[in-house]
């Protein structure tokens, strides 16, 4: 596909503003693109019981249906960010959207679990090109003073897409077939390509050069695959402990090799220097704890509502509708609040509130009522999610140097996806789920309650990490002090990025 040169309708990078038509078009492309991948990740979960019955899949087959996608996404998303920085963020974003749509078509036509997992892995490759680009487009296109607000809108609308996934998936499963949860992606993908090519400015890192870090990408993929295989296989009856141990150790060794490769590569896809900023590292540590919990919850909740509580696929999907409404109403306000008071308090309170929502979900049982048992829990969970996502995302990008926009977005997405990948692989093992347990309401319900406690603990750990490590002034920029240093000579003194321009000293 040929990307046209800049037209008058496409403003220069770094000049897009909130409240103007150019800002709305850029947000539309970014939200539709990232929303498509988020929608896919949650819409699939509600289809898992029907998919498993149709393809005669075990619980491990369902885990791989989720993790086949997450594995390639987490392993290659850093490379996707680097490709965007090098060749153009819009160009790679569009290419990833087209790839994702074609892989979705293959998923919808897959005749067996094995072929579905393979198609899901291809989908993850498209997601690795698309996902970091959506956020990097905002970071590179918008004027600095509007970025936190734009990220708030992006995260809120993306959260809405993710939360709408179970509702849409339930309707598609009940009205047609689980295959349509994949085929539906073709429509938004076409809209994303049209909007991006017409209205989104191109941007890139002009300093990027050298070869791509293919050895690093292969080490990351092999490492995550080995550990995931070992964790999923360990829960299956009749698994060979020796083979799983070898696979797990090999995966850990590959991840260690990834660290070595990145430290010695001339052009690493994960530059070690990006972690020199402690706030960037701290925000990603919080991301890992929070998104591990979210990955586990979204994998198990809609399945439990169908298996244990007896909800239809549509009713189970509708159970998360309050999260959609809350994210839509509060996410942009959360981004503004983080600008005003700093992200530390929202990033502490948000995960703690999410944890309280998970504890309320333990009330779900075979006699669960939607209004009294499900709605209060998901509303509390949604409030915590709305308070967390925009400040966390803004902190990650605000702590990184601007030239690392694509890489910073890729790192944060990789951390989030890897956390979800490991949670989906490990939680059934930790709580004792295996084989065909998703057909047994009593066994699944007991294990689900245990999984909620584990996920609530992860969220509490994320809250503690945020309180102990995140500064309230981090959104002023990665290299700026809290106040301009005193003038001691005839010089220009720079101000923090979110403050007025530099003043002249005399």
Short mmCIF file of C-alpha atoms in Angstrom, two decimals:
data_model
loop_
_atom_site.label_atom_id
_atom_site.label_comp_id
_atom_site.label_asym_id
_atom_site.label_seq_id
_atom_site.Cartn_x
_atom_site.Cartn_y
_atom_site.Cartn_z
CA UNK A 1 0.00 0.00 0.00
CA UNK A 2 1.39 3.41 -1.02
CA UNK A 3 1.19 6.10 1.65
CA UNK A 4 0.52 9.53 0.12
CA UNK A 5 2.62 12.53 0.96
CA UNK A 6 1.31 15.17 3.34
CA UNK A 7 -1.76 17.03 2.10
CA UNK A 8 -3.19 20.32 3.38
CA UNK A 9 -5.76 18.33 5.39
CA UNK A 10 -2.95 16.71 7.37
CA UNK A 11 -1.28 19.05 9.92
CA UNK A 12 2.39 18.77 10.87
CA UNK A 13 3.34 16.43 13.70
CA UNK A 14 3.40 18.16 17.08
CA UNK A 15 0.85 20.83 16.12
CA UNK A 16 -2.45 18.97 16.54
CA UNK A 17 -4.72 20.42 19.23
CA UNK A 18 -7.63 19.14 21.28
CA UNK A 19 -10.96 20.69 20.33
CA UNK A 20 -10.03 21.14 16.67
CA UNK A 21 -10.95 19.00 13.70
CA UNK A 22 -7.37 17.78 13.24
CA UNK A 23 -7.28 16.58 16.84
CA UNK A 24 -10.58 14.75 16.47
CA UNK A 25 -9.38 12.93 13.34
CA UNK A 26 -6.11 11.81 14.94
CA UNK A 27 -7.96 10.62 18.04
CA UNK A 28 -10.51 8.82 15.85
CA UNK A 29 -7.79 6.85 14.05
CA UNK A 30 -5.89 6.04 17.25
CA UNK A 31 -9.02 5.08 19.19
CA UNK A 32 -10.45 2.94 16.37
CA UNK A 33 -7.13 1.15 15.89
CA UNK A 34 -6.32 0.41 19.52
CA UNK A 35 -10.01 -0.14 20.27
CA UNK A 36 -10.15 -2.84 17.60
CA UNK A 37 -7.36 -4.79 19.28
CA UNK A 38 -8.84 -4.28 22.76
CA UNK A 39 -12.28 -5.25 21.50
CA UNK A 40 -10.81 -8.40 20.00
CA UNK A 41 -8.99 -9.35 23.20
CA UNK A 42 -12.18 -9.16 25.29
CA UNK A 43 -14.75 -10.25 22.71
CA UNK A 44 -12.91 -13.56 22.36
CA UNK A 45 -13.20 -14.34 26.07
CA UNK A 46 -16.99 -14.45 26.09
CA UNK A 47 -16.92 -16.79 23.08
CA UNK A 48 -14.58 -19.32 24.72
CA UNK A 49 -17.23 -21.78 26.01
CA UNK A 50 -19.02 -21.91 22.62
CA UNK A 51 -15.70 -22.08 20.79
CA UNK A 52 -14.52 -24.91 23.03
CA UNK A 53 -17.71 -26.91 22.49
CA UNK A 54 -17.61 -26.46 18.71
CA UNK A 55 -13.91 -27.34 18.33
CA UNK A 56 -13.82 -29.87 21.22
CA UNK A 57 -11.07 -27.91 22.96
CA UNK A 58 -9.73 -28.54 26.48
CA UNK A 59 -9.06 -25.72 28.94
CA UNK A 60 -5.48 -25.64 27.62
CA UNK A 61 -6.90 -25.09 24.11
CA UNK A 62 -8.89 -22.13 25.41
CA UNK A 63 -5.80 -20.74 27.14
CA UNK A 64 -3.81 -21.00 23.92
CA UNK A 65 -6.62 -19.33 21.97
CA UNK A 66 -6.07 -16.31 24.20
CA UNK A 67 -2.31 -16.64 24.59
CA UNK A 68 -1.46 -17.45 20.97
CA UNK A 69 -2.37 -13.86 20.19
CA UNK A 70 -0.85 -12.37 23.34
CA UNK A 71 2.42 -14.26 22.89
CA UNK A 72 3.38 -12.82 19.50
CA UNK A 73 1.98 -9.43 20.47
CA UNK A 74 4.08 -9.21 23.63
CA UNK A 75 7.21 -10.59 21.94
CA UNK A 76 7.11 -8.33 18.87
CA UNK A 77 5.48 -5.15 20.13
CA UNK A 78 8.85 -3.59 20.93
CA UNK A 79 9.99 -4.27 17.38
CA UNK A 80 6.73 -2.75 16.15
CA UNK A 81 7.45 0.44 18.07
CA UNK A 82 10.96 0.57 16.64
CA UNK A 83 9.68 0.04 13.09
CA UNK A 84 7.27 2.92 13.58
CA UNK A 85 10.00 5.22 14.86
CA UNK A 86 12.21 4.29 11.89
CA UNK A 87 9.84 4.09 8.90
CA UNK A 88 7.02 6.32 10.06
CA UNK A 89 4.49 5.75 12.81
CA UNK A 90 1.48 6.24 10.58
CA UNK A 91 2.88 3.95 7.87
CA UNK A 92 3.49 1.06 10.27
CA UNK A 93 0.16 1.71 12.03
CA UNK A 94 -1.71 1.32 8.73
CA UNK A 95 0.29 -1.79 7.76
CA UNK A 96 -0.49 -3.38 11.12
CA UNK A 97 -4.18 -2.63 10.73
CA UNK A 98 -4.32 -4.38 7.34
CA UNK A 99 -2.37 -7.39 8.69
CA UNK A 100 -4.66 -7.63 11.72
CA UNK A 101 -7.76 -7.62 9.54
CA UNK A 102 -6.47 -10.40 7.27
CA UNK A 103 -5.45 -12.55 10.25
CA UNK A 104 -8.92 -11.99 11.77
CA UNK A 105 -10.41 -13.42 8.59
CA UNK A 106 -8.27 -16.55 9.00
CA UNK A 107 -9.39 -16.89 12.63
CA UNK A 108 -13.03 -16.73 11.62
CA UNK A 109 -12.53 -19.50 9.06
CA UNK A 110 -10.35 -21.83 11.21
CA UNK A 111 -11.66 -25.44 11.22
CA UNK A 112 -9.70 -26.66 14.28
CA UNK A 113 -8.18 -25.47 17.53
CA UNK A 114 -4.63 -25.79 16.21
CA UNK A 115 -5.31 -23.69 13.13
CA UNK A 116 -7.20 -21.14 15.21
CA UNK A 117 -4.24 -20.77 17.57
CA UNK A 118 -1.90 -20.34 14.58
CA UNK A 119 -4.16 -17.66 13.09
CA UNK A 120 -4.33 -15.95 16.48
CA UNK A 121 -0.53 -15.86 16.54
CA UNK A 122 -0.59 -14.12 13.15
CA UNK A 123 -3.16 -11.70 14.55
CA UNK A 124 -0.69 -10.88 17.30
CA UNK A 125 1.93 -9.90 14.70
CA UNK A 126 -0.50 -7.36 13.25
CA UNK A 127 -1.31 -6.15 16.73
CA UNK A 128 2.40 -5.66 17.44
CA UNK A 129 2.60 -3.25 14.50
CA UNK A 130 -0.69 -1.53 15.25
CA UNK A 131 -0.86 -1.19 19.03
CA UNK A 132 2.23 0.90 19.86
CA UNK A 133 1.55 3.07 16.83
CA UNK A 134 -1.85 4.19 18.11
CA UNK A 135 -0.44 5.74 21.26
CA UNK A 136 2.76 6.97 19.59
CA UNK A 137 0.62 8.83 17.03
CA UNK A 138 -1.00 10.79 19.86
CA UNK A 139 2.31 11.47 21.58
CA UNK A 140 3.96 12.67 18.37
CA UNK A 141 0.99 14.48 16.78
CA UNK A 142 -0.47 16.52 19.64
CA UNK A 143 1.05 19.65 21.12
CA UNK A 144 2.64 18.83 24.47
CA UNK A 145 0.10 20.75 26.55
CA UNK A 146 -2.75 18.66 25.11
CA UNK A 147 -1.17 15.21 25.28
CA UNK A 148 -2.37 14.12 28.72
CA UNK A 149 -5.94 15.06 27.84
CA UNK A 150 -5.68 13.30 24.49
CA UNK A 151 -4.31 10.20 26.20
CA UNK A 152 -7.22 10.38 28.64
CA UNK A 153 -9.70 10.35 25.75
CA UNK A 154 -7.75 7.57 24.01
CA UNK A 155 -7.61 5.39 27.13
CA UNK A 156 -11.24 6.05 27.98
CA UNK A 157 -12.55 5.22 24.53
CA UNK A 158 -10.19 2.28 24.27
CA UNK A 159 -11.48 1.07 27.61
CA UNK A 160 -15.00 1.43 26.29
CA UNK A 161 -14.10 -0.72 23.28
CA UNK A 162 -12.56 -3.33 25.55
CA UNK A 163 -15.55 -3.33 27.86
CA UNK A 164 -18.01 -3.45 24.94
CA UNK A 165 -16.24 -6.55 23.67
CA UNK A 166 -18.01 -9.04 25.96
CA UNK A 167 -21.41 -7.50 25.16
CA UNK A 168 -20.80 -7.58 21.42
CA UNK A 169 -19.24 -11.03 21.64
CA UNK A 170 -22.17 -12.40 23.62
CA UNK A 171 -24.64 -11.06 21.09
CA UNK A 172 -22.66 -12.48 18.16
CA UNK A 173 -22.31 -15.90 19.83
CA UNK A 174 -26.01 -16.13 20.69
CA UNK A 175 -27.30 -14.65 17.42
CA UNK A 176 -24.87 -16.20 14.95
CA UNK A 177 -21.59 -17.97 15.75
CA UNK A 178 -18.35 -17.49 17.68
CA UNK A 179 -16.64 -17.06 14.30
CA UNK A 180 -18.16 -13.61 13.92
CA UNK A 181 -16.19 -12.27 16.90
CA UNK A 182 -13.19 -12.40 14.54
CA UNK A 183 -14.86 -11.52 11.25
CA UNK A 184 -16.30 -8.30 12.70
CA UNK A 185 -12.78 -6.79 12.84
CA UNK A 186 -12.73 -6.20 9.08
CA UNK A 187 -15.19 -3.28 9.32
CA UNK A 188 -13.31 -1.05 11.82
CA UNK A 189 -10.01 -1.91 10.14
CA UNK A 190 -11.24 -0.43 6.86
CA UNK A 191 -12.32 2.75 8.68
CA UNK A 192 -8.94 3.05 10.44
CA UNK A 193 -7.01 2.84 7.17
CA UNK A 194 -9.22 5.46 5.49
CA UNK A 195 -8.97 7.98 8.35
CA UNK A 196 -5.24 7.49 8.98
CA UNK A 197 -4.20 7.92 5.35
CA UNK A 198 -6.28 11.07 4.97
CA UNK A 199 -5.92 12.91 8.28
CA UNK A 200 -3.03 11.65 10.44
CA UNK A 201 0.39 13.38 10.13
CA UNK A 202 3.45 11.22 9.59
CA UNK A 203 6.20 11.27 12.22
CA UNK A 204 9.41 9.36 12.87
CA UNK A 205 12.60 9.44 14.89
CA UNK A 206 15.05 11.17 12.53
CA UNK A 207 18.01 9.83 14.55
CA UNK A 208 17.05 6.17 14.08
CA UNK A 209 19.56 4.17 12.04
CA UNK A 210 21.27 0.78 11.82
CA UNK A 211 19.88 -2.75 11.62
CA UNK A 212 16.81 -4.03 13.37
CA UNK A 213 17.17 -6.15 16.46
CA UNK A 214 15.93 -9.47 15.09
CA UNK A 215 18.01 -11.54 17.59
CA UNK A 216 16.35 -9.68 20.45
CA UNK A 217 12.89 -10.29 19.01
CA UNK A 218 13.58 -14.02 18.58
CA UNK A 219 14.91 -14.33 22.13
CA UNK A 220 11.87 -12.56 23.53
CA UNK A 221 9.47 -14.74 21.55
CA UNK A 222 11.26 -17.98 22.48
CA UNK A 223 11.44 -16.99 26.14
CA UNK A 224 7.78 -16.10 26.50
CA UNK A 225 6.70 -19.15 24.49
CA UNK A 226 8.76 -21.54 26.62
CA UNK A 227 7.49 -20.20 29.93
CA UNK A 228 3.88 -20.05 28.70
CA UNK A 229 4.00 -23.61 27.39
CA UNK A 230 5.40 -24.87 30.69
CA UNK A 231 2.79 -23.07 32.79
CA UNK A 232 -0.19 -24.16 30.68
CA UNK A 233 1.08 -27.72 30.30
CA UNK A 234 1.74 -28.14 34.04
CA UNK A 235 -2.00 -27.88 34.77
CA UNK A 236 -2.96 -30.59 32.27
CA UNK A 237 -3.45 -34.21 33.42
CA UNK A 238 -0.76 -36.56 32.18
CA UNK A 239 1.78 -33.85 31.40
CA UNK A 240 5.45 -34.88 31.32
CA UNK A 241 7.16 -33.01 34.19
CA UNK A 242 10.65 -33.44 32.71
CA UNK A 243 9.66 -32.00 29.33
CA UNK A 244 7.86 -29.09 30.95
CA UNK A 245 10.84 -28.35 33.19
CA UNK A 246 13.20 -28.32 30.21
CA UNK A 247 10.83 -26.05 28.27
CA UNK A 248 10.44 -23.66 31.18
CA UNK A 249 14.18 -23.49 31.84
CA UNK A 250 14.86 -22.94 28.15
CA UNK A 251 12.32 -20.12 28.15
CA UNK A 252 13.94 -18.47 31.16
CA UNK A 253 17.36 -18.82 29.50
CA UNK A 254 16.03 -17.20 26.32
CA UNK A 255 14.74 -14.23 28.33
CA UNK A 256 18.13 -13.91 30.01
CA UNK A 257 19.74 -14.00 26.56
CA UNK A 258 17.34 -11.24 25.50
CA UNK A 259 18.71 -8.99 28.25
CA UNK A 260 22.29 -9.73 27.16
CA UNK A 261 21.49 -9.12 23.49
CA UNK A 262 19.85 -5.77 24.26
CA UNK A 263 22.81 -4.62 26.35
CA UNK A 264 25.32 -5.37 23.60
CA UNK A 265 23.35 -4.58 20.44
CA UNK A 266 24.22 -1.39 18.56
CA UNK A 267 20.55 -0.92 17.68
CA UNK A 268 18.51 -2.64 20.43
CA UNK A 269 14.75 -2.62 20.12
CA UNK A 270 14.74 -2.05 23.88
CA UNK A 271 17.48 0.53 24.57
CA UNK A 272 18.72 -0.03 28.15
CA UNK A 273 19.11 3.74 28.50
CA UNK A 274 15.32 4.15 28.48
CA UNK A 275 15.27 2.59 31.95
CA UNK A 276 17.71 5.15 33.29
CA UNK A 277 14.66 7.26 34.11
CA UNK A 278 13.39 5.73 37.34
CA UNK A 279 9.84 6.96 36.86
CA UNK A 280 9.59 5.08 33.57
CA UNK A 281 10.78 1.89 35.25
CA UNK A 282 8.48 2.39 38.22
CA UNK A 283 5.42 3.01 36.04
CA UNK A 284 6.10 -0.18 34.10
CA UNK A 285 6.40 -2.14 37.35
CA UNK A 286 2.95 -0.86 38.33
CA UNK A 287 1.71 -1.76 34.84
CA UNK A 288 2.88 -5.36 35.25
CA UNK A 289 1.07 -5.86 38.57
CA UNK A 290 -2.15 -4.18 37.44
CA UNK A 291 -2.39 -5.79 33.99
CA UNK A 292 -1.58 -9.26 35.29
CA UNK A 293 -4.66 -8.93 37.47
CA UNK A 294 -6.78 -7.53 34.64
CA UNK A 295 -5.67 -10.30 32.26
CA UNK A 296 -6.74 -12.96 34.74
CA UNK A 297 -10.07 -11.32 35.52
CA UNK A 298 -11.12 -10.73 31.92
CA UNK A 299 -10.14 -14.29 30.98
CA UNK A 300 -12.17 -15.94 33.74
CA UNK A 301 -15.07 -13.62 34.62
CA UNK A 302 -17.31 -13.98 31.56
CA UNK A 303 -16.59 -17.72 31.46
CA UNK A 304 -17.60 -18.06 35.13
CA UNK A 305 -20.83 -16.14 34.56
CA UNK A 306 -21.77 -18.66 31.87
CA UNK A 307 -20.44 -21.83 33.54
CA UNK A 308 -21.24 -21.24 37.22
CA UNK A 309 -24.03 -18.62 37.22
CA UNK A 310 -25.77 -19.97 34.11
CA UNK A 311 -25.90 -16.68 32.21
CA UNK A 312 -26.27 -16.72 28.44
CA UNK A 313 -23.33 -15.44 26.40
CA UNK A 314 -25.18 -12.15 25.83
CA UNK A 315 -26.07 -11.74 29.51
CA UNK A 316 -22.50 -12.53 30.55
CA UNK A 317 -21.21 -9.93 28.12
CA UNK A 318 -23.76 -7.38 29.33
CA UNK A 319 -22.50 -7.86 32.88
CA UNK A 320 -19.51 -5.64 32.05
CA UNK A 321 -21.63 -2.88 30.51
CA UNK A 322 -21.33 -0.65 33.63
CA UNK A 323 -17.56 -0.61 33.11
CA UNK A 324 -18.14 0.80 29.63
CA UNK A 325 -20.30 3.64 30.93
CA UNK A 326 -17.92 4.51 33.77
CA UNK A 327 -14.85 4.53 31.51
CA UNK A 328 -16.68 6.73 29.00
CA UNK A 329 -17.71 9.26 31.65
CA UNK A 330 -14.59 9.42 33.80
CA UNK A 331 -11.42 8.58 31.87
CA UNK A 332 -10.84 12.02 30.37
CA UNK A 333 -11.51 13.60 33.77
CA UNK A 334 -8.99 11.20 35.23
CA UNK A 335 -6.40 12.40 32.73
CA UNK A 336 -7.12 16.02 33.64
CA UNK A 337 -6.89 15.21 37.35
CA UNK A 338 -3.49 13.62 36.81
CA UNK A 339 -2.34 16.79 35.05
CA UNK A 340 -3.50 18.92 37.97
CA UNK A 341 -2.47 16.92 41.06
CA UNK A 342 0.01 14.46 39.53
CA UNK A 343 -0.47 10.75 38.82
CA UNK A 344 0.69 9.34 42.17
CA UNK A 345 -2.65 9.49 44.00
CA UNK A 346 -4.83 8.25 41.08
CA UNK A 347 -2.38 5.40 40.41
CA UNK A 348 -2.56 4.40 44.08
CA UNK A 349 -6.29 4.75 44.66
CA UNK A 350 -7.35 3.23 41.30
CA UNK A 351 -5.84 -0.25 41.71
CA UNK A 352 -7.02 -0.40 45.33
CA UNK A 353 -10.59 0.32 44.23
CA UNK A 354 -10.28 -2.32 41.48
CA UNK A 355 -9.19 -4.83 44.13
CA UNK A 356 -12.29 -4.02 46.20
CA UNK A 357 -14.42 -4.70 43.12
CA UNK A 358 -12.82 -8.14 42.71
CA UNK A 359 -13.56 -9.01 46.32
CA UNK A 360 -17.21 -8.18 45.66
CA UNK A 361 -17.16 -10.55 42.68
CA UNK A 362 -16.62 -13.48 45.03
CA UNK A 363 -20.37 -13.21 45.75
CA UNK A 364 -21.10 -14.63 42.28
CA UNK A 365 -22.52 -18.17 42.64
CA UNK A 366 -25.08 -20.42 40.90
CA UNK A 367 -27.90 -18.24 42.31
CA UNK A 368 -26.23 -14.92 41.42
CA UNK A 369 -28.52 -12.04 40.53
CA UNK A 370 -27.36 -9.51 37.97
CA UNK A 371 -28.51 -6.38 39.83
CA UNK A 372 -27.52 -7.32 43.38
CA UNK A 373 -24.44 -9.51 42.88
CA UNK A 374 -22.86 -8.51 39.58
CA UNK A 375 -23.58 -4.79 39.03
CA UNK A 376 -22.14 -3.49 42.35
CA UNK A 377 -18.92 -5.45 41.82
CA UNK A 378 -18.33 -4.36 38.24
CA UNK A 379 -19.22 -0.72 39.06
CA UNK A 380 -16.58 -0.58 41.78
CA UNK A 381 -14.13 -2.31 39.46
CA UNK A 382 -14.93 0.18 36.66
CA UNK A 383 -14.38 3.17 38.95
CA UNK A 384 -10.94 1.87 39.85
CA UNK A 385 -10.11 1.18 36.22
CA UNK A 386 -11.14 4.67 35.12
CA UNK A 387 -8.95 6.20 37.84
CA UNK A 388 -5.94 4.08 36.86
CA UNK A 389 -5.57 3.79 33.09
CA UNK A 390 -5.14 7.37 31.86
CA UNK A 391 -2.70 8.50 34.63
CA UNK A 392 -0.67 5.30 34.25
CA UNK A 393 -0.36 5.66 30.48
CA UNK A 394 0.44 9.37 30.68
CA UNK A 395 3.12 8.66 33.29
CA UNK A 396 4.86 6.08 31.14
CA UNK A 397 5.03 8.40 28.14
CA UNK A 398 5.72 11.52 30.18
CA UNK A 399 8.73 9.87 31.83
CA UNK A 400 10.39 8.87 28.55
CA UNK A 401 12.33 11.09 26.17
CA UNK A 402 10.16 12.33 23.30
CA UNK A 403 12.34 10.67 20.66
CA UNK A 404 11.49 7.32 22.29
CA UNK A 405 7.72 7.80 21.84
CA UNK A 406 7.24 4.60 19.84
CA UNK A 407 9.63 2.54 21.96
CA UNK A 408 8.13 3.80 25.24
CA UNK A 409 4.65 2.91 24.03
CA UNK A 410 5.93 -0.49 22.88
CA UNK A 411 7.65 -1.20 26.20
CA UNK A 412 4.53 -0.38 28.20
CA UNK A 413 2.32 -2.44 25.91
CA UNK A 414 4.80 -5.33 26.01
CA UNK A 415 4.83 -5.23 29.80
CA UNK A 416 1.02 -5.17 29.94
CA UNK A 417 0.64 -7.99 27.41
CA UNK A 418 3.36 -10.13 28.99
CA UNK A 419 1.67 -9.68 32.36
CA UNK A 420 -1.66 -10.81 30.92
CA UNK A 421 0.03 -13.69 29.08
CA UNK A 422 1.63 -15.03 32.25
CA UNK A 423 -1.55 -14.54 34.28
CA UNK A 424 -3.71 -16.49 31.82
CA UNK A 425 -1.09 -19.25 31.71
CA UNK A 426 -0.40 -19.41 35.45
CA UNK A 427 -3.75 -18.70 37.16
CA UNK A 428 -5.42 -22.02 36.25
CA UNK A 429 -2.35 -23.83 37.55
CA UNK A 430 -2.30 -21.80 40.78
CA UNK A 431 -6.01 -22.28 41.54
CA UNK A 432 -6.32 -25.88 40.30
CA UNK A 433 -8.20 -25.57 36.98
CA UNK A 434 -7.44 -28.05 34.19
CA UNK A 435 -8.83 -30.33 31.49
CA UNK A 436 -12.61 -30.00 31.09
CA UNK A 437 -13.21 -28.14 34.38
CA UNK A 438 -14.90 -25.34 32.49
CA UNK A 439 -17.81 -27.77 32.02
CA UNK A 440 -18.12 -28.32 35.82
CA UNK A 441 -19.89 -25.36 37.52
CA UNK A 442 -18.86 -26.31 41.08
CA UNK A 443 -15.17 -26.86 40.30
CA UNK A 444 -14.93 -23.75 38.14
CA UNK A 445 -16.71 -21.56 40.70
CA UNK A 446 -14.40 -22.58 43.54
CA UNK A 447 -11.30 -21.95 41.45
CA UNK A 448 -12.69 -18.65 40.19
CA UNK A 449 -13.06 -17.32 43.74
CA UNK A 450 -9.45 -18.28 44.47
CA UNK A 451 -8.31 -16.56 41.27
CA UNK A 452 -10.12 -13.35 42.28
CA UNK A 453 -8.18 -13.29 45.56
CA UNK A 454 -4.90 -13.70 43.70
CA UNK A 455 -5.79 -10.89 41.28
CA UNK A 456 -6.91 -8.61 44.12
CA UNK A 457 -3.52 -9.17 45.75
CA UNK A 458 -1.76 -8.16 42.52
CA UNK A 459 -3.80 -4.96 42.34
CA UNK A 460 -3.00 -4.14 45.96
CA UNK A 461 0.68 -4.66 45.18
CA UNK A 462 0.33 -2.27 42.24
CA UNK A 463 -1.21 0.37 44.51
CA UNK A 464 1.63 0.08 47.02
CA UNK A 465 4.22 0.28 44.24
CA UNK A 466 2.63 3.43 42.84
CA UNK A 467 2.54 5.15 46.22
CA UNK A 468 6.16 4.29 46.97
CA UNK A 469 7.72 5.01 43.57
CA UNK A 470 5.69 7.48 41.47
CA UNK A 471 6.36 11.23 41.79
CA UNK A 472 3.52 13.71 41.49
CA UNK A 473 5.54 15.93 39.13
CA UNK A 474 6.47 13.26 36.60
CA UNK A 475 4.16 14.62 33.88
CA UNK A 476 6.35 17.71 33.62
CA UNK A 477 8.85 15.66 31.63
CA UNK A 478 11.66 13.14 32.14
CA UNK A 479 14.58 15.52 32.35
CA UNK A 480 13.16 18.68 33.88
CA UNK A 481 13.57 19.64 37.54
CA UNK A 482 10.52 20.67 39.54
CA UNK A 483 11.51 24.36 39.17
CA UNK A 484 13.92 26.19 36.84
CA UNK A 485 17.44 26.37 38.34
CA UNK A 486 18.62 29.80 39.52
CA UNK A 487 20.33 31.99 36.94
CA UNK A 488 24.08 32.42 37.55
CA UNK A 489 25.21 33.74 34.19
CA UNK A 490 24.05 35.16 30.86
CA UNK A 491 22.12 32.12 29.59
CA UNK A 492 18.73 30.78 28.58
CA UNK A 493 17.06 28.82 31.35
CA UNK A 494 14.65 26.16 30.20
CA UNK A 495 11.37 25.43 31.96
CA UNK A 496 9.71 22.05 32.44
CA UNK A 497 7.85 20.97 29.31
CA UNK A 498 4.37 21.67 30.72
CA UNK A 499 5.31 25.15 31.86
CA UNK A 500 5.74 28.36 29.80
CA UNK A 501 8.68 28.70 27.39
CA UNK A 502 12.18 29.48 28.51
CA UNK A 503 12.94 32.93 29.86
CA UNK A 504 16.07 34.95 29.14
CA UNK A 505 18.54 35.63 31.98
CA UNK A 506 20.38 38.92 32.13
#
